[in-house]
Short mmCIF file of C-alpha atoms in Angstrom, two decimals:
data_model
loop_
_atom_site.label_atom_id
_atom_site.label_comp_id
_atom_site.label_asym_id
_atom_site.label_seq_id
_atom_site.Cartn_x
_atom_site.Cartn_y
_atom_site.Cartn_z
CA ALA A 190 -29.24 -56.56 -53.30
CA GLN A 191 -32.76 -57.87 -53.41
CA SER A 192 -35.28 -56.03 -55.51
CA VAL A 193 -38.75 -56.56 -56.87
CA THR A 194 -40.14 -54.96 -59.99
CA GLN A 195 -43.75 -54.76 -60.98
CA PRO A 196 -43.64 -53.20 -64.45
CA ASP A 197 -47.33 -52.38 -64.67
CA ILE A 198 -48.61 -49.59 -62.43
CA HIS A 199 -52.19 -49.87 -63.67
CA ILE A 200 -54.04 -52.62 -65.42
CA THR A 201 -57.65 -52.56 -66.61
CA VAL A 202 -59.50 -55.69 -67.63
CA SER A 203 -63.10 -56.54 -68.32
CA GLU A 204 -64.96 -58.77 -65.93
CA GLY A 205 -64.60 -62.37 -67.04
CA ALA A 206 -61.38 -61.75 -68.89
CA SER A 207 -58.10 -63.39 -67.95
CA LEU A 208 -55.47 -61.56 -65.92
CA GLU A 209 -51.73 -61.67 -65.62
CA LEU A 210 -49.78 -59.40 -63.32
CA ARG A 211 -46.04 -59.34 -63.79
CA CYS A 212 -43.38 -59.56 -61.13
CA ASN A 213 -39.62 -59.77 -61.60
CA TYR A 214 -37.16 -60.14 -58.81
CA SER A 215 -33.45 -59.89 -58.27
CA TYR A 216 -31.91 -62.15 -55.69
CA GLY A 217 -28.79 -64.29 -55.51
CA ALA A 218 -30.30 -67.40 -54.01
CA THR A 219 -33.72 -69.02 -54.29
CA PRO A 220 -36.11 -66.50 -52.87
CA TYR A 221 -39.35 -66.85 -51.05
CA LEU A 222 -41.95 -65.16 -53.22
CA PHE A 223 -45.31 -63.79 -52.29
CA TRP A 224 -48.33 -62.07 -53.76
CA TYR A 225 -50.48 -59.90 -51.55
CA VAL A 226 -53.68 -58.00 -52.28
CA GLN A 227 -54.66 -54.72 -50.66
CA SER A 228 -58.10 -53.17 -50.76
CA PRO A 229 -58.34 -49.39 -50.26
CA GLY A 230 -57.49 -48.34 -46.73
CA GLN A 231 -56.83 -51.89 -45.68
CA GLY A 232 -53.91 -54.08 -44.78
CA LEU A 233 -52.53 -56.80 -46.97
CA GLN A 234 -53.92 -60.25 -47.51
CA LEU A 235 -51.72 -63.11 -48.67
CA LEU A 236 -52.87 -64.63 -51.94
CA LEU A 237 -50.15 -67.21 -52.36
CA LYS A 238 -46.50 -67.94 -51.70
CA TYR A 239 -43.67 -69.95 -53.18
CA PHE A 240 -40.87 -71.46 -51.16
CA SER A 241 -39.82 -74.53 -53.09
CA GLY A 242 -41.19 -77.50 -54.99
CA ASP A 243 -43.83 -77.22 -57.67
CA THR A 244 -43.26 -73.98 -59.53
CA LEU A 245 -46.97 -73.48 -60.17
CA VAL A 246 -48.58 -72.29 -56.98
CA GLN A 247 -52.29 -72.17 -56.30
CA GLY A 248 -53.67 -69.50 -54.04
CA ILE A 249 -56.92 -68.19 -52.72
CA LYS A 250 -59.69 -66.57 -54.74
CA GLY A 251 -58.77 -68.56 -57.85
CA PHE A 252 -55.32 -67.02 -58.29
CA GLU A 253 -52.20 -68.88 -59.27
CA ALA A 254 -48.58 -67.89 -59.91
CA GLU A 255 -45.70 -69.53 -61.67
CA PHE A 256 -42.10 -69.28 -60.55
CA LYS A 257 -39.71 -69.15 -63.51
CA ARG A 258 -36.16 -69.15 -62.31
CA SER A 259 -34.70 -68.58 -65.79
CA GLN A 260 -36.73 -65.40 -66.15
CA SER A 261 -36.57 -64.34 -62.48
CA SER A 262 -40.30 -63.96 -62.62
CA PHE A 263 -43.28 -64.82 -60.47
CA ASN A 264 -46.32 -63.69 -62.43
CA LEU A 265 -49.79 -63.83 -60.98
CA ARG A 266 -52.66 -65.13 -63.08
CA LYS A 267 -56.39 -65.62 -62.90
CA PRO A 268 -58.42 -67.16 -65.72
CA SER A 269 -61.57 -65.11 -65.15
CA VAL A 270 -61.56 -61.84 -63.23
CA HIS A 271 -64.44 -60.81 -60.99
CA TRP A 272 -65.38 -57.21 -60.20
CA SER A 273 -64.40 -57.86 -56.56
CA ASP A 274 -60.81 -58.46 -57.65
CA ALA A 275 -60.29 -54.74 -58.18
CA ALA A 276 -57.53 -53.81 -55.73
CA GLU A 277 -53.82 -53.19 -55.42
CA TYR A 278 -51.55 -56.21 -55.83
CA PHE A 279 -48.08 -56.42 -54.37
CA CYS A 280 -45.36 -58.90 -55.15
CA ALA A 281 -42.77 -59.47 -52.43
CA VAL A 282 -39.55 -61.35 -51.98
CA GLY A 283 -38.09 -62.63 -48.75
CA THR A 284 -35.72 -65.19 -47.38
CA SER A 285 -36.02 -67.72 -44.61
CA GLY A 286 -34.45 -66.61 -41.40
CA THR A 287 -34.55 -62.92 -42.19
CA TYR A 288 -37.23 -60.48 -41.32
CA LYS A 289 -37.29 -58.33 -44.38
CA TYR A 290 -39.73 -58.64 -47.14
CA ILE A 291 -39.04 -56.42 -50.12
CA PHE A 292 -42.25 -55.28 -51.75
CA GLY A 293 -42.77 -54.21 -55.33
CA THR A 294 -44.43 -50.89 -56.06
CA GLY A 295 -47.74 -52.54 -56.70
CA THR A 296 -50.14 -52.92 -59.61
CA ARG A 297 -53.56 -51.36 -59.37
CA LEU A 298 -56.21 -53.50 -61.02
CA LYS A 299 -59.37 -52.01 -62.35
CA VAL A 300 -62.21 -54.28 -63.49
CA LEU A 301 -64.74 -53.07 -66.01
CA ALA A 302 -68.27 -54.38 -65.77
CA GLY B 212 -56.73 -67.86 -39.94
CA ALA B 213 -54.53 -65.73 -37.76
CA VAL B 214 -55.81 -62.25 -37.05
CA VAL B 215 -53.85 -59.09 -36.45
CA SER B 216 -55.73 -56.12 -35.12
CA GLN B 217 -54.42 -52.63 -35.59
CA HIS B 218 -55.86 -49.65 -33.80
CA PRO B 219 -56.80 -46.92 -34.48
CA SER B 220 -57.69 -47.20 -38.14
CA ARG B 221 -57.59 -43.47 -38.58
CA VAL B 222 -56.19 -40.66 -36.47
CA ILE B 223 -55.92 -36.92 -36.94
CA CYS B 224 -53.61 -34.98 -34.66
CA LYS B 225 -52.09 -31.56 -34.30
CA SER B 226 -48.48 -30.92 -35.17
CA GLY B 227 -46.21 -31.47 -32.16
CA THR B 228 -48.36 -34.08 -30.47
CA SER B 229 -47.59 -37.78 -30.14
CA VAL B 230 -49.69 -40.62 -31.51
CA LYS B 231 -49.65 -44.24 -30.44
CA ILE B 232 -50.65 -47.06 -32.77
CA GLU B 233 -51.32 -50.55 -31.45
CA CYS B 234 -50.81 -53.84 -33.21
CA ARG B 235 -52.21 -56.98 -31.61
CA SER B 236 -52.10 -60.60 -32.61
CA LEU B 237 -55.47 -61.87 -31.51
CA ASP B 238 -55.20 -65.62 -31.74
CA PHE B 239 -51.50 -66.38 -31.78
CA GLN B 240 -48.27 -65.32 -30.15
CA ALA B 241 -46.18 -63.20 -32.46
CA THR B 242 -42.48 -63.80 -32.18
CA THR B 243 -41.81 -60.83 -34.36
CA MET B 244 -43.80 -57.83 -35.46
CA PHE B 245 -42.97 -55.44 -38.25
CA TRP B 246 -43.90 -51.84 -38.90
CA TYR B 247 -44.26 -50.42 -42.38
CA ARG B 248 -45.01 -47.05 -43.84
CA GLN B 249 -46.89 -46.61 -47.06
CA PHE B 250 -47.15 -43.37 -48.98
CA PRO B 251 -50.06 -42.87 -51.37
CA LYS B 252 -49.82 -45.10 -54.43
CA GLN B 253 -46.49 -46.45 -53.30
CA SER B 254 -45.21 -49.66 -51.82
CA LEU B 255 -44.66 -50.63 -48.23
CA MET B 256 -41.41 -49.53 -46.71
CA LEU B 257 -40.20 -51.52 -43.74
CA MET B 258 -39.51 -49.17 -40.84
CA ALA B 259 -38.52 -51.51 -38.05
CA THR B 260 -38.60 -55.03 -36.70
CA SER B 261 -39.98 -55.53 -33.22
CA ASN B 262 -39.12 -58.50 -31.02
CA GLU B 263 -40.78 -59.12 -27.71
CA GLY B 264 -38.61 -58.11 -24.79
CA SER B 265 -35.85 -56.53 -26.81
CA LYS B 266 -35.13 -53.30 -28.60
CA ALA B 267 -36.52 -52.81 -32.04
CA THR B 268 -34.27 -52.93 -35.05
CA TYR B 269 -34.74 -49.91 -37.27
CA GLU B 270 -34.11 -49.68 -40.98
CA GLN B 271 -31.63 -47.26 -42.33
CA GLY B 272 -32.98 -43.75 -42.43
CA VAL B 273 -35.72 -44.32 -39.85
CA GLU B 274 -35.35 -42.16 -36.76
CA LYS B 275 -35.65 -44.34 -33.68
CA ASP B 276 -36.33 -41.37 -31.44
CA LYS B 277 -39.10 -40.26 -33.75
CA PHE B 278 -40.78 -43.62 -34.11
CA LEU B 279 -40.75 -45.36 -30.76
CA ILE B 280 -41.55 -49.06 -30.80
CA ASN B 281 -42.43 -51.10 -27.77
CA HIS B 282 -43.07 -54.83 -27.91
CA ALA B 283 -44.17 -55.48 -24.35
CA SER B 284 -45.74 -58.89 -24.87
CA LEU B 285 -46.02 -61.62 -27.45
CA THR B 286 -49.32 -60.23 -28.60
CA LEU B 287 -48.79 -56.48 -28.58
CA SER B 288 -46.47 -54.03 -30.26
CA THR B 289 -46.94 -50.28 -30.28
CA LEU B 290 -45.60 -47.58 -32.55
CA THR B 291 -45.52 -44.05 -31.14
CA VAL B 292 -44.96 -41.20 -33.53
CA THR B 293 -43.45 -38.52 -31.32
CA SER B 294 -43.77 -34.80 -31.96
CA ALA B 295 -45.62 -35.49 -35.15
CA HIS B 296 -45.25 -33.19 -38.15
CA PRO B 297 -47.27 -33.01 -41.37
CA GLU B 298 -44.59 -34.95 -43.20
CA ASP B 299 -45.29 -37.88 -40.87
CA SER B 300 -48.74 -38.17 -42.37
CA SER B 301 -48.91 -41.59 -43.93
CA PHE B 302 -50.49 -45.02 -43.80
CA TYR B 303 -48.83 -47.22 -41.22
CA ILE B 304 -49.22 -50.98 -41.32
CA CYS B 305 -48.06 -53.64 -38.93
CA SER B 306 -47.53 -57.31 -39.53
CA ALA B 307 -46.85 -60.25 -37.29
CA SER B 308 -45.14 -63.57 -37.65
CA ARG B 309 -45.97 -66.53 -35.48
CA ASP B 310 -42.92 -68.62 -36.24
CA ALA B 311 -39.21 -68.05 -36.30
CA THR B 312 -38.93 -68.45 -40.04
CA ASN B 313 -41.30 -65.58 -40.79
CA GLU B 314 -42.53 -67.56 -43.74
CA LYS B 315 -45.96 -66.09 -43.39
CA LEU B 316 -46.86 -62.66 -42.22
CA PHE B 317 -50.28 -61.53 -41.08
CA PHE B 318 -51.04 -57.87 -41.65
CA GLY B 319 -53.09 -55.44 -39.70
CA SER B 320 -55.62 -53.27 -41.49
CA GLY B 321 -53.46 -50.19 -41.22
CA THR B 322 -53.65 -46.75 -39.61
CA GLN B 323 -54.07 -43.60 -41.61
CA LEU B 324 -52.28 -40.80 -39.74
CA SER B 325 -53.00 -37.22 -40.67
CA VAL B 326 -50.99 -34.49 -38.95
CA LEU B 327 -52.42 -30.99 -39.22
#
């Protein structure tokens, strides 16, 4: 069965510092992988997605993620965090032709000034 | 980019009443819409998949008579929480896909339901 694990519930970084949010998935075939960001009381905004091809994916707001099949991981990174990046981040896995995205439990990012 | 509007953003109702939540795709036709429920500090749980003109497909454990879904057009899906109880209080989010592959979902801003 598909599953997504985000090991870190909370992460706190200083503004300007680098960031890496971890995501591990379990899926038999090549999955479609996503990172979404959610601000308080809001819906989700897609940061980036991976379907195939280059394993390093660039997204919006300066985020990137790298698909590592050998590690079943899809970690999200940003070289320099801004205070506006404080939010909840969700990793999700899906497959083409199905309607179900499995979401991780989320990582709450706090940014210190 | 594609916009999905969800209304209302917040609703408070008395126990036993019904509440309707609307999800609209504003600038595209949504082949499929999805409804999720999110408890505080938890992830999104898919409740049901809504296809225009057909019955919704509910996930295991979701009561179809409790959570009525109607997808009357390619731009509108509604979720009605019937005979709401305090345990139904939650954040409900819809999403919409504009292609058959569902490779990209557009999310509404969510509805916070509080049942007194």
